[in-house]
mmCIF file of C-alpha atoms in Angstrom:
data_model
loop_
_atom_site.group_PDB
_atom_site.id
_atom_site.type_symbol
_atom_site.label_atom_id
_atom_site.label_comp_id
_atom_site.label_asym_id
_atom_site.label_seq_id
_atom_site.Cartn_x
_atom_site.Cartn_y
_atom_site.Cartn_z
ATOM 1 C CA VAL A 3 -12.336 18.943 -2.431
ATOM 2 C CA GLN A 4 -12.049 22.095 -4.209
ATOM 3 C CA LEU A 5 -8.662 24.084 -3.979
ATOM 4 C CA GLN A 6 -8.235 27.951 -4.133
ATOM 5 C CA ALA A 7 -5.053 29.496 -4.941
ATOM 6 C CA CYS A 8 -4.628 33.238 -4.865
ATOM 7 C CA GLY A 9 -2.128 36.036 -4.142
ATOM 8 C CA GLY A 10 -0.314 36.255 -7.724
ATOM 9 C CA GLY A 11 0.220 39.487 -9.334
ATOM 10 C CA LEU A 12 2.952 41.591 -11.162
ATOM 11 C CA VAL A 13 6.011 42.282 -9.048
ATOM 12 C CA GLN A 14 9.316 43.937 -9.711
ATOM 13 C CA ALA A 15 12.391 41.720 -9.779
ATOM 14 C CA GLY A 16 13.684 41.586 -6.054
ATOM 15 C CA GLY A 17 10.260 41.921 -4.635
ATOM 16 C CA SER A 18 8.153 39.428 -2.792
ATOM 17 C CA LEU A 19 4.664 38.142 -2.840
ATOM 18 C CA ARG A 20 2.890 35.443 -0.859
ATOM 19 C CA LEU A 21 0.465 32.795 -2.435
ATOM 20 C CA SER A 22 -2.283 31.388 -0.157
ATOM 21 C CA CYS A 23 -4.057 27.888 -0.865
ATOM 22 C CA SER A 24 -7.138 27.011 1.137
ATOM 23 C CA ALA A 25 -9.233 23.745 0.489
ATOM 24 C CA SER A 26 -13.225 24.084 0.605
ATOM 25 C CA GLY A 27 -14.647 22.214 3.701
ATOM 26 C CA ARG A 28 -11.680 20.707 5.290
ATOM 27 C CA THR A 29 -7.960 21.069 6.698
ATOM 28 C CA PHE A 30 -4.913 19.622 5.026
ATOM 29 C CA SER A 31 -4.202 17.452 8.340
ATOM 30 C CA SER A 32 -4.054 14.291 6.703
ATOM 31 C CA TYR A 33 -2.199 15.391 3.240
ATOM 32 C CA VAL A 34 0.337 16.758 1.556
ATOM 33 C CA LEU A 35 -0.054 20.524 -0.066
ATOM 34 C CA ALA A 36 2.244 21.304 -2.835
ATOM 35 C CA TRP A 37 2.928 24.241 -5.196
ATOM 36 C CA PHE A 38 3.852 23.682 -8.482
ATOM 37 C CA ARG A 39 4.657 26.168 -11.344
ATOM 38 C CA GLN A 40 4.416 26.318 -15.090
ATOM 39 C CA ALA A 41 5.812 28.587 -17.060
ATOM 40 C CA PRO A 42 4.854 28.970 -20.940
ATOM 41 C CA GLY A 43 6.064 26.807 -23.078
ATOM 42 C CA LYS A 44 7.761 24.507 -19.989
ATOM 43 C CA GLU A 45 6.820 21.477 -18.069
ATOM 44 C CA ARG A 46 5.235 21.823 -14.716
ATOM 45 C CA GLU A 47 7.865 22.288 -12.103
ATOM 46 C CA PHE A 48 7.923 21.227 -8.237
ATOM 47 C CA VAL A 49 8.145 24.167 -6.185
ATOM 48 C CA ALA A 50 7.593 23.223 -2.618
ATOM 49 C CA ALA A 51 5.402 20.873 -0.194
ATOM 50 C CA ILE A 52 4.488 20.700 3.341
ATOM 51 C CA ARG A 53 2.808 17.637 5.352
ATOM 52 C CA GLY A 54 -0.339 18.337 7.094
ATOM 53 C CA SER A 55 0.680 15.648 9.571
ATOM 54 C CA GLY A 56 3.869 17.229 11.387
ATOM 55 C CA GLY A 57 4.184 20.097 9.153
ATOM 56 C CA SER A 58 7.538 19.042 7.748
ATOM 57 C CA THR A 59 8.399 21.032 4.519
ATOM 58 C CA TYR A 60 10.309 20.689 1.413
ATOM 59 C CA VAL A 61 11.557 23.215 -1.197
ATOM 60 C CA ALA A 62 12.938 22.305 -4.227
ATOM 61 C CA ASP A 63 16.623 22.779 -4.044
ATOM 62 C CA SER A 64 17.094 25.497 -6.890
ATOM 63 C CA LEU A 65 14.847 27.592 -4.952
ATOM 64 C CA GLU A 66 15.742 27.047 -1.442
ATOM 65 C CA GLY A 67 16.511 30.427 0.657
ATOM 66 C CA ARG A 68 14.161 32.403 -1.520
ATOM 67 C CA PHE A 69 10.615 30.351 -1.510
ATOM 68 C CA SER A 70 9.493 29.012 1.891
ATOM 69 C CA ILE A 71 6.112 27.278 2.682
ATOM 70 C CA SER A 72 4.052 27.446 5.672
ATOM 71 C CA ARG A 73 0.707 26.796 6.928
ATOM 72 C CA ASP A 74 -1.955 28.690 9.494
ATOM 73 C CA ASN A 75 -2.411 27.026 12.886
ATOM 74 C CA ALA A 76 -6.070 25.998 11.663
ATOM 75 C CA GLY A 77 -4.281 23.775 8.929
ATOM 76 C CA ASP A 78 -6.645 25.010 6.380
ATOM 77 C CA THR A 79 -4.609 27.482 4.340
ATOM 78 C CA VAL A 80 -0.964 26.914 3.369
ATOM 79 C CA TYR A 81 1.242 29.818 2.089
ATOM 80 C CA LEU A 82 3.921 30.073 -0.551
ATOM 81 C CA GLN A 83 6.148 32.892 0.507
ATOM 82 C CA MET A 84 8.421 34.244 -2.378
ATOM 83 C CA ASN A 85 11.236 36.356 -1.876
ATOM 84 C CA SER A 86 13.961 38.291 -4.171
ATOM 85 C CA LEU A 87 11.742 37.175 -7.038
ATOM 86 C CA LYS A 88 13.547 36.853 -10.642
ATOM 87 C CA PRO A 89 11.769 37.222 -13.802
ATOM 88 C CA GLU A 90 12.520 33.444 -14.475
ATOM 89 C CA ASP A 91 10.003 32.935 -11.507
ATOM 90 C CA THR A 92 7.217 34.050 -13.940
ATOM 91 C CA ALA A 93 4.757 31.148 -14.051
ATOM 92 C CA VAL A 94 1.505 29.967 -13.249
ATOM 93 C CA TYR A 95 1.577 28.381 -9.675
ATOM 94 C CA TYR A 96 -0.577 25.549 -8.544
ATOM 95 C CA CYS A 97 -1.610 24.019 -5.200
ATOM 96 C CA ALA A 98 -2.242 20.395 -5.441
ATOM 97 C CA GLU A 99 -2.896 17.943 -2.868
ATOM 98 C CA GLY A 100 -2.120 14.499 -2.197
ATOM 99 C CA ARG A 101 -0.983 11.460 -0.070
ATOM 100 C CA ARG A 102 2.602 11.714 -0.152
ATOM 101 C CA LEU A 103 5.294 14.272 -0.487
ATOM 102 C CA VAL A 104 6.591 13.550 -4.081
ATOM 103 C CA VAL A 105 8.132 16.280 -6.452
ATOM 104 C CA VAL A 106 6.104 15.120 -9.548
ATOM 105 C CA SER A 107 2.909 15.955 -10.596
ATOM 106 C CA THR A 108 1.149 12.915 -11.139
ATOM 107 C CA PRO A 109 0.366 11.599 -7.650
ATOM 108 C CA TYR A 110 -1.603 14.815 -6.350
ATOM 109 C CA HIS A 111 -4.962 14.425 -7.265
ATOM 110 C CA TYR A 112 -6.555 17.800 -6.615
ATOM 111 C CA TRP A 113 -5.390 20.643 -8.193
ATOM 112 C CA GLY A 114 -6.439 24.410 -7.794
ATOM 113 C CA GLN A 115 -7.207 26.567 -10.412
ATOM 114 C CA GLY A 116 -3.646 28.414 -10.704
ATOM 115 C CA THR A 117 -2.660 32.047 -10.064
ATOM 116 C CA GLU A 118 -0.469 34.007 -12.434
ATOM 117 C CA VAL A 119 2.831 35.541 -11.218
ATOM 118 C CA THR A 120 4.581 37.758 -13.337
ATOM 119 C CA VAL A 121 8.200 39.415 -12.318
ATOM 120 C CA SER A 122 9.221 42.112 -14.347
ATOM 121 C CA SER A 123 12.838 43.116 -14.787
#
């Protein structure tokens, strides 16, 4: 499985971005798709996840209200909507696929290449 993340870029503080993640050749219907991020010099951090079956979502408490995760009707693309961006949101954002919705990175067995988000003050 290859995951393709895109949509990153440079944005001013207060702005919005929407990241996308798609899988080659299949849908996420039986899996969990999560977003993590890693800022320079920091550990990888859980951002949000969505279950392919049922579509339930979970967003990290610290990001609740600004970030949301969703998927398209076909179930083959997952989105991370990021609003009211802050300079501390600057990071490389990765999408990952796993079997269970967990907030640690280890159980996710497929990872996208990452898309860089830079928020200027």
